XYZ file of C-alpha atoms in Angstrom:
565
model
C -34.212 4.723 6.255
C -31.394 6.922 7.580
C -30.460 10.163 5.850
C -26.988 11.541 6.538
C -26.709 14.811 8.439
C -23.936 17.211 7.414
C -24.077 19.594 10.377
C -25.714 17.917 13.373
C -24.426 20.568 15.838
C -25.641 23.531 13.830
C -22.072 24.860 13.585
C -20.111 23.221 10.774
C -16.568 23.683 12.169
C -17.589 22.007 15.442
C -19.366 19.236 13.560
C -16.252 18.680 11.412
C -13.989 18.552 14.466
C -16.300 16.055 16.109
C -16.389 14.016 12.902
C -12.592 13.699 12.932
C -12.527 12.620 16.596
C -12.566 8.807 16.058
C -9.599 8.966 13.705
C -7.752 11.378 15.998
C -8.341 9.051 18.955
C -6.993 6.135 16.943
C -3.872 8.017 15.834
C -3.147 9.334 19.345
C -3.579 5.934 20.972
C -1.241 4.351 18.448
C 1.337 7.106 18.071
C 1.476 8.733 21.524
C -0.014 6.305 24.041
C 1.521 3.282 22.227
C -1.542 1.176 22.872
C -1.776 -2.211 21.165
C -3.303 -1.696 17.744
C -6.293 -3.990 18.232
C -7.235 -2.211 21.484
C -6.753 1.183 19.811
C -8.930 0.028 16.929
C -11.673 -1.157 19.269
C -11.544 2.148 21.165
C -11.760 4.208 17.974
C -14.663 2.061 16.773
C -16.499 2.582 20.061
C -16.049 6.372 19.776
C -17.340 6.319 16.200
C -20.415 4.261 17.163
C -21.252 6.559 20.075
C -20.996 9.675 17.892
C -22.931 8.084 15.014
C -25.860 7.209 17.280
C -25.923 10.058 19.815
C -24.856 13.023 17.633
C -25.653 12.080 14.049
C -28.863 10.242 14.919
C -27.997 7.039 13.093
C -30.091 4.100 14.337
C -28.006 1.748 16.496
C -28.970 -1.248 14.356
C -27.758 0.452 11.171
C -24.571 1.679 12.843
C -23.843 -1.895 13.954
C -24.620 -3.228 10.469
C -22.243 -0.662 8.994
C -19.491 -1.798 11.368
C -20.126 -5.412 10.345
C -19.846 -4.492 6.661
C -16.543 -2.756 7.312
C -15.226 -5.749 9.253
C -16.263 -8.026 6.392
C -14.391 -5.822 3.935
C -11.394 -6.057 6.253
C -11.496 -9.846 6.012
C -12.042 -9.933 2.256
C -10.003 -8.639 0.538
C -7.544 -7.193 3.093
C -6.824 -10.158 5.397
C -7.160 -12.522 2.438
C -4.305 -10.653 0.754
C -2.020 -10.709 3.797
C -2.613 -14.375 4.532
C -1.710 -15.565 1.061
C 1.207 -13.154 0.629
C 2.748 -14.404 3.882
C 2.055 -18.001 2.796
C 4.068 -17.495 -0.387
C 6.933 -16.203 1.725
C 6.716 -19.280 3.953
C 6.894 -21.515 0.863
C 9.980 -19.662 -0.356
C 11.616 -20.035 3.033
C 10.719 -23.728 3.276
C 12.401 -24.398 -0.075
C 15.409 -22.181 0.667
C 14.704 -19.810 -2.224
C 13.975 -16.704 -0.178
C 17.670 -16.331 0.649
C 18.410 -16.427 -3.077
C 16.209 -13.364 -3.579
C 18.253 -11.447 -1.039
C 21.471 -12.464 -2.760
C 20.052 -11.479 -6.145
C 19.283 -7.962 -4.965
C 22.680 -7.860 -3.279
C 24.269 -8.540 -6.668
C 22.979 -5.189 -7.942
C 24.839 -3.390 -5.197
C 26.441 -4.297 -1.900
C 24.787 -1.264 -0.324
C 21.596 -2.100 1.572
C 20.214 1.398 0.963
C 20.394 1.025 -2.815
C 18.875 -2.444 -2.521
C 16.024 -1.045 -0.433
C 15.248 1.626 -3.029
C 15.125 -1.004 -5.788
C 12.994 -3.416 -3.734
C 10.563 -1.091 -1.946
C 10.312 1.789 -4.424
C 10.772 0.166 -7.845
C 9.684 -3.451 -7.362
C 6.903 -2.436 -4.980
C 5.482 -0.061 -7.597
C 5.439 -2.894 -10.137
C 3.306 -4.949 -7.765
C 1.092 -1.952 -6.966
C 0.447 -1.403 -10.669
C -1.288 -4.778 -10.817
C -2.652 -5.573 -7.382
C -2.803 -2.819 -4.763
C -4.750 -3.252 -1.483
C -1.504 -3.501 0.501
C -0.035 -6.402 -1.495
C 3.230 -4.520 -2.275
C 3.716 -3.736 1.411
C 3.349 -7.372 2.436
C 5.648 -8.649 -0.332
C 8.438 -6.064 -0.207
C 8.623 -5.925 3.595
C 9.478 -9.604 3.606
C 12.138 -9.158 0.930
C 13.675 -6.203 2.754
C 14.356 -8.421 5.749
C 16.478 -10.707 3.544
C 18.857 -7.823 2.799
C 19.434 -7.154 6.478
C 16.760 -4.671 7.564
C 15.161 -5.176 10.951
C 11.465 -6.103 10.848
C 10.437 -2.631 12.091
C 12.548 -0.747 9.562
C 11.510 -3.113 6.754
C 7.840 -2.480 7.577
C 8.332 1.313 7.715
C 10.261 1.475 4.425
C 7.789 -0.785 2.609
C 4.836 1.238 3.916
C 6.236 4.631 2.966
C 7.515 3.492 -0.444
C 3.983 2.389 -1.298
C 2.864 6.034 -1.359
C 4.608 6.816 -4.666
C 2.467 4.675 -7.011
C -0.853 4.916 -5.129
C -2.368 7.715 -7.236
C -2.705 5.325 -10.179
C -2.880 2.147 -8.109
C -4.004 -1.149 -9.532
C -4.325 -0.728 -13.311
C -5.550 2.866 -12.896
C -8.463 1.999 -10.587
C -8.208 5.240 -8.534
C -8.489 7.283 -11.727
C -11.487 5.275 -12.922
C -13.204 5.758 -9.551
C -12.462 9.485 -9.696
C -13.878 9.721 -13.213
C -17.107 8.035 -12.088
C -17.436 10.265 -9.025
C -16.821 13.504 -10.942
C -18.056 12.748 -14.494
C -14.729 14.094 -15.799
C -12.824 12.257 -18.566
C -10.479 9.611 -17.170
C -7.684 10.459 -19.617
C -7.697 14.135 -18.580
C -7.755 13.212 -14.900
C -4.865 10.808 -15.452
C -2.856 13.487 -17.213
C -3.448 15.996 -14.404
C -2.587 13.466 -11.693
C 0.563 12.540 -13.619
C 1.690 16.176 -13.610
C 1.326 16.292 -9.825
C 2.362 12.847 -8.668
C 5.572 12.940 -10.712
C 6.816 15.758 -8.471
C 5.928 13.967 -5.227
C 7.229 10.588 -6.409
C 10.562 12.251 -7.184
C 10.925 13.147 -3.483
C 10.004 9.737 -2.049
C 13.420 8.008 -2.556
C 15.149 10.821 -0.660
C 12.751 10.367 2.267
C 13.409 6.616 2.135
C 17.132 7.213 2.516
C 16.509 9.357 5.586
C 14.300 6.640 7.087
C 16.930 4.006 6.275
C 20.116 5.720 7.371
C 19.484 9.339 8.338
C 21.612 12.157 6.945
C 24.502 9.794 6.273
C 22.312 7.814 3.889
C 21.265 10.974 2.075
C 24.858 12.213 1.849
C 26.264 8.933 0.529
C 23.476 7.547 -1.659
C 21.723 10.641 -3.066
C 22.660 9.803 -6.698
C 20.632 6.575 -6.498
C 17.670 8.458 -5.023
C 18.020 11.128 -7.699
C 17.958 8.778 -10.707
C 15.240 6.588 -9.172
C 13.052 9.623 -8.479
C 13.706 11.184 -11.870
C 13.078 7.896 -13.681
C 9.859 7.237 -11.787
C 8.551 10.782 -12.154
C 9.390 10.899 -15.869
C 7.708 7.538 -16.430
C 4.562 8.675 -14.638
C 4.380 11.967 -16.517
C 5.032 10.558 -19.991
C 2.763 7.521 -19.705
C -0.173 9.354 -18.094
C -0.029 12.260 -20.552
C 0.861 10.543 -23.824
C -0.179 6.894 -23.478
C -2.688 5.318 -21.055
C -3.079 5.904 -17.339
C -3.650 2.183 -16.635
C 0.031 1.367 -17.262
C 1.488 4.459 -15.604
C 2.989 2.819 -12.515
C 4.332 -0.181 -14.410
C 6.126 2.106 -16.879
C 7.358 4.369 -14.071
C 8.712 1.459 -12.017
C 10.451 -0.091 -15.018
C 12.016 3.243 -15.958
C 13.226 3.849 -12.407
C 14.725 0.360 -12.152
C 16.542 0.757 -15.452
C 17.886 4.138 -14.394
C 19.311 2.732 -11.138
C 20.869 -0.280 -12.880
C 22.484 2.029 -15.446
C 23.802 4.315 -12.703
C 25.398 1.397 -10.863
C 27.557 0.658 -13.911
C 29.393 3.950 -13.326
C 28.924 4.724 -9.633
C 28.880 2.988 -6.272
C 28.127 4.525 -2.880
C 30.566 4.860 -0.026
C 30.234 1.874 2.299
C 27.968 2.166 5.316
C 28.882 -0.108 8.199
C 27.341 -2.289 9.283
C 25.274 -3.104 6.210
C 24.080 -6.363 7.768
C 23.111 -7.310 11.287
C 25.709 -9.320 13.167
C 25.104 -13.101 13.153
C 23.445 -14.404 16.312
C 25.744 -15.953 18.915
C 25.838 -19.746 19.054
C 23.368 -21.360 21.391
C 23.948 -24.273 23.740
C 26.991 -25.217 25.862
C 30.451 -24.387 24.565
C 32.224 -27.083 22.597
C 35.047 -28.990 24.354
C 38.575 -27.847 23.561
C 39.899 -29.297 20.347
C 36.488 -29.798 18.799
C 36.558 -28.828 15.085
C 34.556 -25.710 14.326
C 31.355 -26.465 12.453
C 30.811 -24.947 9.028
C 28.334 -22.075 8.873
C 24.762 -23.213 8.528
C 23.337 -22.722 5.057
C 19.946 -23.279 3.567
C 19.784 -26.477 1.587
C 18.127 -26.340 -1.786
C 16.629 -29.296 -3.494
C 19.605 -30.628 -5.450
C 19.322 -32.032 -8.951
C 20.217 -35.630 -9.627
C 23.871 -36.595 -9.220
C 24.377 -37.174 -12.922
C 23.094 -33.691 -13.617
C 25.460 -32.200 -11.085
C 28.416 -33.712 -12.941
C 27.424 -32.465 -16.361
C 25.492 -29.221 -15.828
C 27.318 -25.925 -15.737
C 27.153 -24.396 -12.208
C 26.276 -21.004 -13.690
C 23.295 -22.494 -15.485
C 22.184 -24.217 -12.301
C 22.475 -20.930 -10.367
C 20.455 -18.998 -12.953
C 17.756 -21.653 -12.816
C 17.505 -21.356 -9.037
C 17.319 -17.551 -9.276
C 14.486 -17.834 -11.797
C 12.674 -20.251 -9.495
C 13.166 -17.893 -6.548
C 11.538 -15.012 -8.447
C 8.881 -17.204 -10.046
C 6.122 -16.202 -7.565
C 6.369 -12.572 -8.692
C 6.409 -13.516 -12.359
C 3.389 -15.772 -11.809
C 1.590 -13.033 -9.883
C 2.259 -10.547 -12.682
C 0.937 -12.928 -15.333
C -2.206 -13.728 -13.335
C -2.990 -10.082 -12.704
C -2.309 -9.217 -16.334
C -4.697 -11.942 -17.497
C -7.442 -10.803 -15.148
C -6.929 -7.058 -15.573
C -6.533 -6.575 -19.323
C -9.837 -6.552 -21.170
C -10.492 -9.921 -22.791
C -12.277 -13.248 -22.241
C -10.405 -14.064 -19.022
C -11.080 -10.638 -17.528
C -14.768 -10.867 -18.449
C -15.091 -14.359 -16.954
C -13.460 -13.298 -13.697
C -15.598 -10.154 -13.511
C -18.786 -12.164 -14.095
C -18.083 -14.303 -11.033
C -18.284 -11.276 -8.754
C -21.357 -10.612 -6.641
C -22.644 -7.168 -5.681
C -25.400 -6.694 -3.113
C -26.801 -4.169 -0.666
C -25.608 -4.970 2.833
C -28.553 -6.346 4.859
C -30.078 -3.837 7.235
C -28.372 -0.787 5.724
C -30.760 1.781 4.233
C -28.711 4.957 4.077
C -29.257 8.035 1.936
C -26.795 10.835 1.277
C -27.690 14.404 2.336
C -29.006 14.856 -1.223
C -31.341 11.868 -0.846
C -29.485 9.342 -3.033
C -28.409 5.862 -1.808
C -24.786 5.872 -0.627
C -22.367 3.561 -2.418
C -20.700 2.442 0.829
C -23.775 0.346 1.642
C -23.104 -1.805 -1.419
C -20.750 -4.760 -0.888
C -18.679 -6.029 -3.817
C -17.694 -9.685 -3.403
C -15.295 -10.234 -6.299
C -14.052 -13.491 -4.818
C -12.238 -14.739 -7.915
C -10.683 -11.496 -9.117
C -9.540 -10.183 -5.753
C -5.811 -9.804 -5.117
C -5.960 -12.383 -2.327
C -7.284 -15.065 -4.669
C -4.599 -14.224 -7.211
C -2.036 -14.651 -4.446
C -3.601 -17.982 -3.443
C -3.330 -19.265 -7.017
C 0.215 -17.931 -7.149
C 1.010 -19.826 -3.957
C -0.353 -23.091 -5.331
C 1.736 -22.710 -8.488
C 4.745 -21.650 -6.406
C 4.526 -24.841 -4.339
C 4.732 -26.829 -7.588
C 7.606 -24.800 -9.041
C 9.642 -24.882 -5.816
C 8.765 -28.543 -5.216
C 7.276 -28.026 -1.778
C 5.387 -31.202 -0.735
C 1.635 -30.744 -0.121
C 1.925 -31.521 3.593
C 4.721 -28.969 4.004
C 2.741 -26.393 1.998
C -0.282 -26.888 4.249
C 1.913 -26.560 7.334
C 3.264 -23.272 5.918
C -0.314 -22.030 5.518
C -1.011 -22.725 9.179
C 2.165 -20.874 10.154
C 1.097 -17.894 8.034
C -2.297 -17.721 9.734
C -0.767 -17.869 13.197
C 1.589 -15.044 12.263
C -1.206 -12.646 11.240
C -3.902 -13.630 13.761
C -3.698 -10.339 15.694
C -3.574 -8.337 12.486
C -6.950 -9.886 11.577
C -8.581 -8.267 14.623
C -6.871 -4.923 14.059
C -7.876 -4.681 10.409
C -11.464 -5.699 11.120
C -11.792 -3.011 13.810
C -10.223 -0.261 11.702
C -12.361 -0.991 8.652
C -15.457 -1.170 10.851
C -14.566 2.297 12.183
C -14.071 3.582 8.641
C -17.467 2.363 7.476
C -19.283 3.797 10.486
C -17.711 7.200 9.777
C -18.567 7.036 6.082
C -22.152 5.790 6.501
C -23.095 8.067 9.389
C -22.013 11.194 7.498
C -18.964 12.123 9.588
C -16.694 12.030 6.539
C -19.159 14.242 4.651
C -19.138 16.773 7.510
C -15.383 17.121 7.384
C -15.300 17.375 3.604
C -18.077 19.954 3.483
C -16.335 22.158 6.053
C -13.084 22.100 4.099
C -14.948 22.893 0.893
C -16.409 26.023 2.478
C -13.066 27.683 3.152
C -13.013 29.666 -0.105
C -9.777 30.094 -2.049
C -7.843 28.570 0.871
C -9.530 25.307 -0.095
C -6.971 24.862 -2.861
C -4.290 24.752 -0.168
C -6.174 22.184 1.942
C -7.725 20.132 -0.839
C -4.863 17.651 -0.739
C -5.425 17.128 2.982
C -8.981 16.021 2.250
C -7.592 13.300 -0.026
C -5.012 12.403 2.647
C -7.748 12.074 5.247
C -9.836 9.876 2.959
C -6.956 7.467 2.339
C -5.875 7.459 5.990
C -9.461 6.569 6.844
C -10.106 3.913 4.192
C -6.599 2.768 3.233
C -7.455 3.178 -0.438
C -6.961 6.046 -2.882
C -9.778 4.523 -4.939
C -12.154 4.749 -1.967
C -11.033 8.282 -1.121
C -11.697 9.396 -4.704
C -15.146 7.842 -4.636
C -15.842 9.446 -1.250
C -14.584 12.992 -1.836
C -14.219 13.388 -5.623
C -17.673 14.885 -6.143
C -17.217 17.157 -3.153
C -13.930 18.469 -4.559
C -15.389 19.572 -7.887
C -18.517 21.015 -6.237
C -16.278 23.220 -4.111
C -14.151 24.086 -7.150
C -17.235 25.311 -9.051
C -18.317 27.500 -6.102
C -14.859 28.992 -5.643
C -13.993 29.382 -9.330
C -11.017 26.954 -9.412
C -10.442 24.321 -12.087
C -12.571 21.251 -11.200
C -10.031 19.070 -13.011
C -7.263 20.360 -10.740
C -9.220 19.856 -7.526
C -10.355 16.353 -8.507
C -6.780 15.335 -9.340
C -5.534 16.930 -6.120
C -7.768 14.581 -4.145
C -6.076 11.558 -5.713
C -2.506 12.872 -5.541
C -2.860 14.258 -2.031
C -4.318 10.968 -0.926
C -1.199 8.962 -1.688
C 0.630 10.170 1.419
C -2.320 8.974 3.476
C -1.285 5.423 2.586
C 1.539 5.732 5.119
C -0.914 6.628 7.900
C -3.715 4.219 6.938
C -4.296 1.788 9.787
C -5.013 -1.148 7.508
C -1.681 -0.665 5.689
C 0.148 -0.417 9.006
C -1.529 -3.639 10.096
C -0.562 -5.312 6.817
C 3.063 -4.304 7.317
C 3.117 -5.396 10.959
C 1.470 -8.718 10.176
C 3.800 -9.438 7.263
C 7.024 -8.983 9.264
C 5.764 -10.692 12.401
C 5.189 -7.593 14.562
C 1.459 -7.701 15.337
C 0.534 -4.965 17.777
C 3.471 -2.766 16.733
C 1.539 -0.679 14.219
C 2.065 2.397 16.379
C 5.842 1.974 16.148
C 5.633 1.857 12.354
C 3.343 4.892 12.337
C 5.821 6.951 14.348
C 8.554 6.209 11.796
C 6.524 7.335 8.777
C 3.922 9.877 9.899
C 6.323 12.835 9.897
C 7.463 12.152 6.342
C 3.863 11.590 5.249
C 2.796 14.999 6.545
C 5.951 16.717 5.245
C 5.393 15.559 1.658
C 1.695 16.343 2.003
C 2.607 19.929 2.945
C 4.884 20.195 -0.114
C 2.097 18.925 -2.320
C -0.534 21.254 -0.832
C 1.689 24.223 -1.699
C 2.133 22.847 -5.223
C -1.632 22.472 -5.688
C -2.222 26.011 -4.419
C 0.354 27.379 -6.881
C -1.282 25.421 -9.687
C -4.582 27.112 -8.854
C -3.006 30.574 -8.985
C 0.287 31.147 -10.827
C 0.921 27.720 -12.388
C -2.398 27.333 -14.171
C -0.501 26.436 -17.365
C 0.227 23.030 -15.772
C -3.478 22.140 -15.998
C -4.460 20.336 -19.230
C -6.229 22.922 -21.363
C -5.300 25.629 -18.861
């Protein structure tokens, strides 16, 4: 039996600094040294194992078992999600329908920056409201490439846009986890988070414009960012405070989308050139003089029968193909709705899950209670990856992809993400070693002992938890109890500090190694996670700083923003 040690050095600030060392090493190797992500992950894991055994006194066998549990969690559900999301994209490309999606978003506006806001910010939040675990990043990054974004920019935009809805996540799971960790009512926590996250979500579209096109993008397209941010923030606030927190992101995303569509009826941005990358030059030897120029290559769709072509209206045929192109997302929404809303299907799916203590792990918290991280949840049927697999099977039928071609697409998807598999496994192994050894507890305890300044840094604790685990749900479970314990000692509202952990954590999504690996794997840039990190880390920390100031003001002069305050 191993019992976690909070202050192994006998000086809490030094212990906390040492506890953060594995994550700092990982971030520096990726962001500054530009090391390949899988090598950076292995190095960070090695540092964490050495500290866990030599400083924190964790038995080597248990430290290794903890790393294995983390790697297993990286494979299921994380890699399982990426693999099947990329497979669906391969099916769409094989049938020619992925290009139709790009043209459909282009029909809203000819401006790629507006399209990116709708795809990454609005549509991504709809997916996040049902699935989470990086699914929106994988899906929207692929769509963003169809509207002309480079793979690197598509990955960065998709990753950063995913911060806006993360506080409520998949059907309110982060709020439920926070309620369990703090014993506070979920509806009150949801209301408090909604009053904070609405402000931060309002700012995200403006940051996206700066990532997309710098100051020119902000100058030319700010009205779209304004209405999208206002619509999303208003949807989050209203739904979380007056309806149910489980539907907050879905309502917010729908409201934001409607607001942008309405705006585009009366306004269009100044053109930004070029809005599309130039077509690649022709390959092969030049054609002899006088040779007729070939028509541009186009993707061939499965054509209806000839008799149908003569009698069916072309507009009807086009609408049908558009519906088929978007069918994977409709199918995914239906499947997640069936398995998430309480009822017979949800109960059946939940009953198939298996929960067990990871073999060899006998870890107690500093208070002497078994730690939850040593329990492995294998919800094989209800996981997002399985929902994506079912969606892919149905998509192959709808898009009429032959079984052999569908299987070939699956092999292509696996080859595309093979390096991401190693990266994610290493990063999650590092995360679990830090959590199980007590390093995360050391850092949290030090922050909680800073007195009234804690209100200013409370959001950073949530950010660190999400950057470490990749999940706002996990961060809430890890640090939620610590937040309210500190709030009681300092005399600050426990409800405020608990909510601050969840809302502050959302910006950590942009720095979470597993999300960076998901983005890199989805767009075909394995090993380039550091490049993505450099594009988003500044904006992540900037919005975190804004939020930390907001939380501090709420603890002092804006106490009326706290429910019941």
